[in-house]
Amino acid sequence: GAGVSQSPSNKVTEKGKDVELRCDPISGHTALYWYRQSLGQGLEFLIYFQGNSAPDKSGLPSDRFSAERTGGSVSTLTIQRTQQEDSAVYLCASSLTSGGFEQFFGPGTRLTVL
Amino acid sequence: GDSVTQMEGPVTLSEEAFLTINCTYTATGYPSLFWYVQYPGEGLQLLLKATKADDKGSNKGFEATYRKETTSFHLEKGSVQVSDSAVYFCALRANTGNQFYFGTGTSLTVIP
């Protein structure tokens, strides 16, 4: 497929557990973004990767959240010691850094922390 | 800092009614502007965009004009359909770096 893919599509976990969410961007897209969409809310920026540059982590809500991007492609968002307020849909998007600049979004991972 | 403010919803319209969803922005320089749409149960997808002042983006009967003088990018459609029911997000891409800023979304329901 040519689009952004994310896995898992749904994740239910218990409070205090760690979770890993995966994003496969569109091939050739150098920019990758993670957002959080809580129920009835807009998109909350979490982190942004651009090529080999240091990521922009300014949106991460706490030090329990981290992300990495290996080989400039696949990214993993890790949430440690999950809390109930972490329940949300986590969206990944990728884009080129020239041309139209628009972001292409994945379907999201719905995280539920019990 | 850069930001986007859009009309709060929810908005409910009858089929064939005229739609306007207001969006204003705050940014330095000349950002690119976007409208994204999220249909029920689906991911966000680009609806239209404009990359410079006075540009008009259009798609699927929707239009939005980049107005620098009023820092606005209002979304309009002359005759909505039930299939337009979705959440609409206004967004900007800063002209320095690749940071995107999204509005909080406006939920539209079109009733037959």
PDB file of N, CA and C in Angstrom, chain B residues 2-84:
ATOM      1  N   ASP B   2       2.470  30.562  16.328  1.00  0.00           N
ATOM      2  CA  ASP B   2       1.482  30.291  15.281  1.00  0.00           C
ATOM      3  C   ASP B   2       0.298  29.518  15.849  1.00  0.00           C
ATOM      4  N   SER B   3      -0.882  29.795  15.322  1.00  0.00           N
ATOM      5  CA  SER B   3      -2.062  29.087  15.791  1.00  0.00           C
ATOM      6  C   SER B   3      -3.196  29.216  14.790  1.00  0.00           C
ATOM      7  N   VAL B   4      -4.197  28.377  14.973  1.00  0.00           N
ATOM      8  CA  VAL B   4      -5.386  28.385  14.125  1.00  0.00           C
ATOM      9  C   VAL B   4      -6.611  28.387  15.027  1.00  0.00           C
ATOM     10  N   THR B   5      -7.572  29.210  14.709  1.00  0.00           N
ATOM     11  CA  THR B   5      -8.831  29.260  15.444  1.00  0.00           C
ATOM     12  C   THR B   5      -9.963  29.009  14.461  1.00  0.00           C
ATOM     13  N   GLN B   6     -10.771  28.018  14.728  1.00  0.00           N
ATOM     14  CA  GLN B   6     -11.881  27.757  13.838  1.00  0.00           C
ATOM     15  C   GLN B   6     -13.190  27.719  14.593  1.00  0.00           C
ATOM     16  N   MET B   7     -14.239  27.925  13.836  1.00  0.00           N
ATOM     17  CA  MET B   7     -15.577  27.992  14.368  1.00  0.00           C
ATOM     18  C   MET B   7     -15.907  26.722  15.131  1.00  0.00           C
ATOM     19  N   GLU B   8     -16.500  26.906  16.297  1.00  0.00           N
ATOM     20  CA  GLU B   8     -16.863  25.734  17.071  1.00  0.00           C
ATOM     21  C   GLU B   8     -18.169  25.157  16.554  1.00  0.00           C
ATOM     22  N   GLY B   9     -18.284  23.882  16.665  1.00  0.00           N
ATOM     23  CA  GLY B   9     -19.527  23.245  16.266  1.00  0.00           C
ATOM     24  C   GLY B   9     -20.316  22.816  17.474  1.00  0.00           C
ATOM     25  N   PRO B  10     -21.147  21.830  17.324  1.00  0.00           N
ATOM     26  CA  PRO B  10     -21.429  21.202  16.031  1.00  0.00           C
ATOM     27  C   PRO B  10     -22.339  22.057  15.159  1.00  0.00           C
ATOM     28  N   VAL B  11     -22.248  21.834  13.856  1.00  0.00           N
ATOM     29  CA  VAL B  11     -23.075  22.514  12.891  1.00  0.00           C
ATOM     30  C   VAL B  11     -24.018  21.492  12.270  1.00  0.00           C
ATOM     31  N   THR B  12     -25.294  21.833  12.230  1.00  0.00           N
ATOM     32  CA  THR B  12     -26.291  20.967  11.608  1.00  0.00           C
ATOM     33  C   THR B  12     -26.997  21.748  10.517  1.00  0.00           C
ATOM     34  N   LEU B  13     -26.999  21.192   9.317  1.00  0.00           N
ATOM     35  CA  LEU B  13     -27.625  21.841   8.169  1.00  0.00           C
ATOM     36  C   LEU B  13     -28.522  20.867   7.442  1.00  0.00           C
ATOM     37  N   SER B  14     -29.482  21.422   6.753  1.00  0.00           N
ATOM     38  CA  SER B  14     -30.314  20.615   5.864  1.00  0.00           C
ATOM     39  C   SER B  14     -29.603  20.450   4.529  1.00  0.00           C
ATOM     40  N   GLU B  15     -29.891  19.357   3.878  1.00  0.00           N
ATOM     41  CA  GLU B  15     -29.298  19.109   2.553  1.00  0.00           C
ATOM     42  C   GLU B  15     -29.568  20.301   1.638  1.00  0.00           C
ATOM     43  N   GLU B  16     -28.564  20.651   0.842  1.00  0.00           N
ATOM     44  CA  GLU B  16     -28.600  21.744  -0.129  1.00  0.00           C
ATOM     45  C   GLU B  16     -28.429  23.114   0.513  1.00  0.00           C
ATOM     46  N   ALA B  17     -28.232  23.179   1.807  1.00  0.00           N
ATOM     47  CA  ALA B  17     -27.971  24.473   2.445  1.00  0.00           C
ATOM     48  C   ALA B  17     -26.553  24.934   2.140  1.00  0.00           C
ATOM     49  N   PHE B  18     -26.322  26.228   2.383  1.00  0.00           N
ATOM     50  CA  PHE B  18     -24.997  26.815   2.194  1.00  0.00           C
ATOM     51  C   PHE B  18     -24.184  26.640   3.474  1.00  0.00           C
ATOM     52  N   LEU B  19     -22.915  26.288   3.280  1.00  0.00           N
ATOM     53  CA  LEU B  19     -22.041  26.041   4.425  1.00  0.00           C
ATOM     54  C   LEU B  19     -20.908  27.052   4.470  1.00  0.00           C
ATOM     55  N   THR B  20     -20.665  27.586   5.663  1.00  0.00           N
ATOM     56  CA  THR B  20     -19.439  28.340   5.943  1.00  0.00           C
ATOM     57  C   THR B  20     -18.892  27.866   7.265  1.00  0.00           C
ATOM     58  N   ILE B  21     -17.631  27.517   7.276  1.00  0.00           N
ATOM     59  CA  ILE B  21     -16.921  27.226   8.518  1.00  0.00           C
ATOM     60  C   ILE B  21     -15.752  28.204   8.583  1.00  0.00           C
ATOM     61  N   ASN B  22     -15.788  29.047   9.612  1.00  0.00           N
ATOM     62  CA  ASN B  22     -14.776  30.095   9.711  1.00  0.00           C
ATOM     63  C   ASN B  22     -13.463  29.570  10.264  1.00  0.00           C
ATOM     64  N   CYS B  23     -12.389  30.101   9.734  1.00  0.00           N
ATOM     65  CA  CYS B  23     -11.050  29.773  10.204  1.00  0.00           C
ATOM     66  C   CYS B  23     -10.179  31.017  10.107  1.00  0.00           C
ATOM     67  N   THR B  24      -9.553  31.377  11.204  1.00  0.00           N
ATOM     68  CA  THR B  24      -8.575  32.457  11.185  1.00  0.00           C
ATOM     69  C   THR B  24      -7.265  31.932  11.751  1.00  0.00           C
ATOM     70  N   TYR B  25      -6.201  32.605  11.405  1.00  0.00           N
ATOM     71  CA  TYR B  25      -4.899  32.104  11.822  1.00  0.00           C
ATOM     72  C   TYR B  25      -4.010  33.226  12.330  1.00  0.00           C
ATOM     73  N   THR B  26      -3.022  32.839  13.073  1.00  0.00           N
ATOM     74  CA  THR B  26      -1.962  33.733  13.525  1.00  0.00           C
ATOM     75  C   THR B  26      -0.646  33.103  13.121  1.00  0.00           C
ATOM     76  N   ALA B  27       0.142  33.829  12.360  1.00  0.00           N
ATOM     77  CA  ALA B  27       1.419  33.279  11.913  1.00  0.00           C
ATOM     78  C   ALA B  27       2.313  34.410  11.465  1.00  0.00           C
ATOM     79  N   THR B  28       3.594  34.169  11.552  1.00  0.00           N
ATOM     80  CA  THR B  28       4.550  35.114  10.976  1.00  0.00           C
ATOM     81  C   THR B  28       4.799  34.714   9.535  1.00  0.00           C
ATOM     82  N   GLY B  29       5.007  35.683   8.703  1.00  0.00           N
ATOM     83  CA  GLY B  29       5.310  35.391   7.312  1.00  0.00           C
ATOM     84  C   GLY B  29       4.113  34.871   6.540  1.00  0.00           C
ATOM     85  N   TYR B  30       4.385  33.925   5.690  1.00  0.00           N
ATOM     86  CA  TYR B  30       3.361  33.447   4.759  1.00  0.00           C
ATOM     87  C   TYR B  30       3.204  31.933   4.867  1.00  0.00           C
ATOM     88  N   PRO B  31       2.340  31.496   5.778  1.00  0.00           N
ATOM     89  CA  PRO B  31       2.165  30.050   5.947  1.00  0.00           C
ATOM     90  C   PRO B  31       1.369  29.463   4.779  1.00  0.00           C
ATOM     91  N   SER B  32       1.380  28.158   4.666  1.00  0.00           N
ATOM     92  CA  SER B  32       0.464  27.438   3.785  1.00  0.00           C
ATOM     93  C   SER B  32      -0.751  27.048   4.626  1.00  0.00           C
ATOM     94  N   LEU B  33      -1.928  27.034   3.997  1.00  0.00           N
ATOM     95  CA  LEU B  33      -3.167  26.780   4.720  1.00  0.00           C
ATOM     96  C   LEU B  33      -3.881  25.572   4.134  1.00  0.00           C
ATOM     97  N   PHE B  34      -4.541  24.822   5.008  1.00  0.00           N
ATOM     98  CA  PHE B  34      -5.158  23.560   4.611  1.00  0.00           C
ATOM     99  C   PHE B  34      -6.509  23.393   5.302  1.00  0.00           C
ATOM    100  N   TRP B  35      -7.384  22.652   4.645  1.00  0.00           N
ATOM    101  CA  TRP B  35      -8.552  22.077   5.289  1.00  0.00           C
ATOM    102  C   TRP B  35      -8.449  20.568   5.140  1.00  0.00           C
ATOM    103  N   TYR B  36      -8.571  19.896   6.296  1.00  0.00           N
ATOM    104  CA  TYR B  36      -8.623  18.442   6.331  1.00  0.00           C
ATOM    105  C   TYR B  36     -10.029  18.022   6.741  1.00  0.00           C
ATOM    106  N   VAL B  37     -10.416  16.829   6.300  1.00  0.00           N
ATOM    107  CA  VAL B  37     -11.739  16.304   6.643  1.00  0.00           C
ATOM    108  C   VAL B  37     -11.584  14.902   7.214  1.00  0.00           C
ATOM    109  N   GLN B  38     -12.392  14.614   8.208  1.00  0.00           N
ATOM    110  CA  GLN B  38     -12.386  13.279   8.830  1.00  0.00           C
ATOM    111  C   GLN B  38     -13.810  12.742   8.787  1.00  0.00           C
ATOM    112  N   TYR B  39     -14.047  11.820   7.858  1.00  0.00           N
ATOM    113  CA  TYR B  39     -15.365  11.198   7.762  1.00  0.00           C
ATOM    114  C   TYR B  39     -15.521  10.165   8.885  1.00  0.00           C
ATOM    115  N   PRO B  40     -16.745   9.870   9.265  1.00  0.00           N
ATOM    116  CA  PRO B  40     -16.970   8.930  10.377  1.00  0.00           C
ATOM    117  C   PRO B  40     -16.223   7.619  10.171  1.00  0.00           C
ATOM    118  N   GLY B  41     -15.429   7.255  11.167  1.00  0.00           N
ATOM    119  CA  GLY B  41     -14.719   5.991  11.124  1.00  0.00           C
ATOM    120  C   GLY B  41     -13.497   5.979  10.229  1.00  0.00           C
ATOM    121  N   GLU B  42     -13.125   7.124   9.688  1.00  0.00           N
ATOM    122  CA  GLU B  42     -11.978   7.180   8.774  1.00  0.00           C
ATOM    123  C   GLU B  42     -10.903   8.124   9.309  1.00  0.00           C
ATOM    124  N   GLY B  43      -9.730   8.067   8.686  1.00  0.00           N
ATOM    125  CA  GLY B  43      -8.644   8.959   9.063  1.00  0.00           C
ATOM    126  C   GLY B  43      -8.775  10.319   8.412  1.00  0.00           C
ATOM    127  N   LEU B  44      -7.944  11.233   8.851  1.00  0.00           N
ATOM    128  CA  LEU B  44      -7.946  12.572   8.253  1.00  0.00           C
ATOM    129  C   LEU B  44      -7.408  12.523   6.830  1.00  0.00           C
ATOM    130  N   GLN B  45      -8.038  13.287   5.984  1.00  0.00           N
ATOM    131  CA  GLN B  45      -7.548  13.398   4.615  1.00  0.00           C
ATOM    132  C   GLN B  45      -7.619  14.850   4.172  1.00  0.00           C
ATOM    133  N   LEU B  46      -6.686  15.205   3.312  1.00  0.00           N
ATOM    134  CA  LEU B  46      -6.629  16.569   2.823  1.00  0.00           C
ATOM    135  C   LEU B  46      -7.847  16.856   1.954  1.00  0.00           C
ATOM    136  N   LEU B  47      -8.512  17.981   2.224  1.00  0.00           N
ATOM    137  CA  LEU B  47      -9.639  18.402   1.409  1.00  0.00           C
ATOM    138  C   LEU B  47      -9.188  19.427   0.367  1.00  0.00           C
ATOM    139  N   LEU B  48      -8.485  20.462   0.826  1.00  0.00           N
ATOM    140  CA  LEU B  48      -7.972  21.472  -0.100  1.00  0.00           C
ATOM    141  C   LEU B  48      -6.862  22.254   0.586  1.00  0.00           C
ATOM    142  N   LYS B  49      -6.145  23.025  -0.224  1.00  0.00           N
ATOM    143  CA  LYS B  49      -5.039  23.790   0.326  1.00  0.00           C
ATOM    144  C   LYS B  49      -4.823  25.052  -0.488  1.00  0.00           C
ATOM    145  N   ALA B  50      -4.085  26.000   0.117  1.00  0.00           N
ATOM    146  CA  ALA B  50      -3.658  27.215  -0.577  1.00  0.00           C
ATOM    147  C   ALA B  50      -2.303  27.592  -0.011  1.00  0.00           C
ATOM    148  N   THR B  51      -1.379  27.907  -0.864  1.00  0.00           N
ATOM    149  CA  THR B  51      -0.008  28.128  -0.408  1.00  0.00           C
ATOM    150  C   THR B  51       0.429  29.583  -0.457  1.00  0.00           C
ATOM    151  N   LYS B  52      -0.382  30.470  -1.026  1.00  0.00           N
ATOM    152  CA  LYS B  52      -0.012  31.884  -0.994  1.00  0.00           C
ATOM    153  C   LYS B  52      -1.266  32.735  -0.995  1.00  0.00           C
ATOM    154  N   ALA B  53      -1.080  33.988  -0.602  1.00  0.00           N
ATOM    155  CA  ALA B  53      -2.198  34.916  -0.465  1.00  0.00           C
ATOM    156  C   ALA B  53      -2.997  35.013  -1.755  1.00  0.00           C
ATOM    157  N   ASP B  54      -4.319  35.064  -1.590  1.00  0.00           N
ATOM    158  CA  ASP B  54      -5.304  35.174  -2.660  1.00  0.00           C
ATOM    159  C   ASP B  54      -5.518  33.878  -3.431  1.00  0.00           C
ATOM    160  N   ASP B  55      -4.761  32.848  -3.119  1.00  0.00           N
ATOM    161  CA  ASP B  55      -5.012  31.547  -3.737  1.00  0.00           C
ATOM    162  C   ASP B  55      -6.355  31.022  -3.258  1.00  0.00           C
ATOM    163  N   LYS B  56      -7.054  30.324  -4.140  1.00  0.00           N
ATOM    164  CA  LYS B  56      -8.293  29.652  -3.764  1.00  0.00           C
ATOM    165  C   LYS B  56      -8.077  28.158  -3.920  1.00  0.00           C
ATOM    166  N   GLY B  57      -8.280  27.431  -2.836  1.00  0.00           N
ATOM    167  CA  GLY B  57      -8.253  25.980  -2.909  1.00  0.00           C
ATOM    168  C   GLY B  57      -9.676  25.489  -3.131  1.00  0.00           C
ATOM    169  N   SER B  58      -9.812  24.404  -3.901  1.00  0.00           N
ATOM    170  CA  SER B  58     -11.144  23.869  -4.140  1.00  0.00           C
ATOM    171  C   SER B  58     -11.076  22.372  -4.368  1.00  0.00           C
ATOM    172  N   ASN B  59     -12.137  21.694  -3.938  1.00  0.00           N
ATOM    173  CA  ASN B  59     -12.218  20.247  -4.106  1.00  0.00           C
ATOM    174  C   ASN B  59     -13.604  19.801  -3.672  1.00  0.00           C
ATOM    175  N   LYS B  60     -14.207  18.917  -4.413  1.00  0.00           N
ATOM    176  CA  LYS B  60     -15.508  18.321  -4.073  1.00  0.00           C
ATOM    177  C   LYS B  60     -16.577  19.375  -3.824  1.00  0.00           C
ATOM    178  N   GLY B  61     -16.491  20.509  -4.494  1.00  0.00           N
ATOM    179  CA  GLY B  61     -17.484  21.566  -4.319  1.00  0.00           C
ATOM    180  C   GLY B  61     -17.168  22.510  -3.170  1.00  0.00           C
ATOM    181  N   PHE B  62     -16.154  22.191  -2.381  1.00  0.00           N
ATOM    182  CA  PHE B  62     -15.712  23.070  -1.304  1.00  0.00           C
ATOM    183  C   PHE B  62     -14.684  24.070  -1.835  1.00  0.00           C
ATOM    184  N   GLU B  63     -14.700  25.268  -1.240  1.00  0.00           N
ATOM    185  CA  GLU B  63     -13.719  26.281  -1.609  1.00  0.00           C
ATOM    186  C   GLU B  63     -13.246  27.014  -0.367  1.00  0.00           C
ATOM    187  N   ALA B  64     -12.014  27.516  -0.422  1.00  0.00           N
ATOM    188  CA  ALA B  64     -11.516  28.393   0.629  1.00  0.00           C
ATOM    189  C   ALA B  64     -10.480  29.308   0.004  1.00  0.00           C
ATOM    190  N   THR B  65     -10.529  30.590   0.357  1.00  0.00           N
ATOM    191  CA  THR B  65      -9.601  31.569  -0.205  1.00  0.00           C
ATOM    192  C   THR B  65      -8.680  32.082   0.889  1.00  0.00           C
ATOM    193  N   TYR B  66      -7.413  32.095   0.600  1.00  0.00           N
ATOM    194  CA  TYR B  66      -6.355  32.554   1.514  1.00  0.00           C
ATOM    195  C   TYR B  66      -6.392  34.078   1.528  1.00  0.00           C
ATOM    196  N   ARG B  67      -6.884  34.650   2.622  1.00  0.00           N
ATOM    197  CA  ARG B  67      -7.001  36.100   2.762  1.00  0.00           C
ATOM    198  C   ARG B  67      -5.989  36.576   3.777  1.00  0.00           C
ATOM    199  N   LYS B  68      -4.919  37.177   3.292  1.00  0.00           N
ATOM    200  CA  LYS B  68      -3.883  37.639   4.216  1.00  0.00           C
ATOM    201  C   LYS B  68      -4.344  38.869   4.994  1.00  0.00           C
ATOM    202  N   GLU B  69      -5.153  39.710   4.362  1.00  0.00           N
ATOM    203  CA  GLU B  69      -5.537  40.951   5.031  1.00  0.00           C
ATOM    204  C   GLU B  69      -6.414  40.695   6.242  1.00  0.00           C
ATOM    205  N   THR B  70      -7.175  39.589   6.197  1.00  0.00           N
ATOM    206  CA  THR B  70      -8.029  39.237   7.332  1.00  0.00           C
ATOM    207  C   THR B  70      -7.520  37.981   8.041  1.00  0.00           C
ATOM    208  N   THR B  71      -6.386  37.485   7.640  1.00  0.00           N
ATOM    209  CA  THR B  71      -5.790  36.241   8.170  1.00  0.00           C
ATOM    210  C   THR B  71      -6.850  35.158   8.308  1.00  0.00           C
ATOM    211  N   SER B  72      -7.539  34.906   7.203  1.00  0.00           N
ATOM    212  CA  SER B  72      -8.638  33.941   7.253  1.00  0.00           C
ATOM    213  C   SER B  72      -8.539  32.943   6.107  1.00  0.00           C
ATOM    214  N   PHE B  73      -9.217  31.822   6.304  1.00  0.00           N
ATOM    215  CA  PHE B  73      -9.256  30.765   5.289  1.00  0.00           C
ATOM    216  C   PHE B  73     -10.571  30.015   5.488  1.00  0.00           C
ATOM    217  N   HIS B  74     -11.666  30.719   5.319  1.00  0.00           N
ATOM    218  CA  HIS B  74     -12.997  30.163   5.591  1.00  0.00           C
ATOM    219  C   HIS B  74     -13.381  29.118   4.549  1.00  0.00           C
ATOM    220  N   LEU B  75     -13.974  28.040   5.018  1.00  0.00           N
ATOM    221  CA  LEU B  75     -14.411  26.959   4.136  1.00  0.00           C
ATOM    222  C   LEU B  75     -15.869  27.183   3.741  1.00  0.00           C
ATOM    223  N   GLU B  76     -16.171  27.039   2.458  1.00  0.00           N
ATOM    224  CA  GLU B  76     -17.530  27.250   1.966  1.00  0.00           C
ATOM    225  C   GLU B  76     -17.934  26.158   0.991  1.00  0.00           C
ATOM    226  N   LYS B  77     -19.235  25.882   0.996  1.00  0.00           N
ATOM    227  CA  LYS B  77     -19.801  25.005  -0.027  1.00  0.00           C
ATOM    228  C   LYS B  77     -21.224  25.476  -0.278  1.00  0.00           C
ATOM    229  N   GLY B  78     -21.564  25.573  -1.533  1.00  0.00           N
ATOM    230  CA  GLY B  78     -22.851  26.164  -1.888  1.00  0.00           C
ATOM    231  C   GLY B  78     -24.053  25.291  -1.580  1.00  0.00           C
ATOM    232  N   SER B  79     -23.871  23.976  -1.616  1.00  0.00           N
ATOM    233  CA  SER B  79     -25.005  23.072  -1.444  1.00  0.00           C
ATOM    234  C   SER B  79     -24.488  21.766  -0.837  1.00  0.00           C
ATOM    235  N   VAL B  80     -24.689  21.629   0.471  1.00  0.00           N
ATOM    236  CA  VAL B  80     -24.122  20.460   1.138  1.00  0.00           C
ATOM    237  C   VAL B  80     -24.991  19.227   0.918  1.00  0.00           C
ATOM    238  N   GLN B  81     -24.344  18.080   1.028  1.00  0.00           N
ATOM    239  CA  GLN B  81     -25.009  16.795   0.895  1.00  0.00           C
ATOM    240  C   GLN B  81     -24.838  16.003   2.188  1.00  0.00           C
ATOM    241  N   VAL B  82     -25.686  15.007   2.353  1.00  0.00           N
ATOM    242  CA  VAL B  82     -25.596  14.166   3.546  1.00  0.00           C
ATOM    243  C   VAL B  82     -24.195  13.571   3.669  1.00  0.00           C
ATOM    244  N   SER B  83     -23.598  13.252   2.533  1.00  0.00           N
ATOM    245  CA  SER B  83     -22.270  12.626   2.527  1.00  0.00           C
ATOM    246  C   SER B  83     -21.159  13.577   2.968  1.00  0.00           C
ATOM    247  N   ASP B  84     -21.478  14.848   3.134  1.00  0.00           N
ATOM    248  CA  ASP B  84     -20.487  15.818   3.637  1.00  0.00           C
ATOM    249  C   ASP B  84     -20.397  15.815   5.159  1.00  0.00           C
TER     250      ASP B  84
END
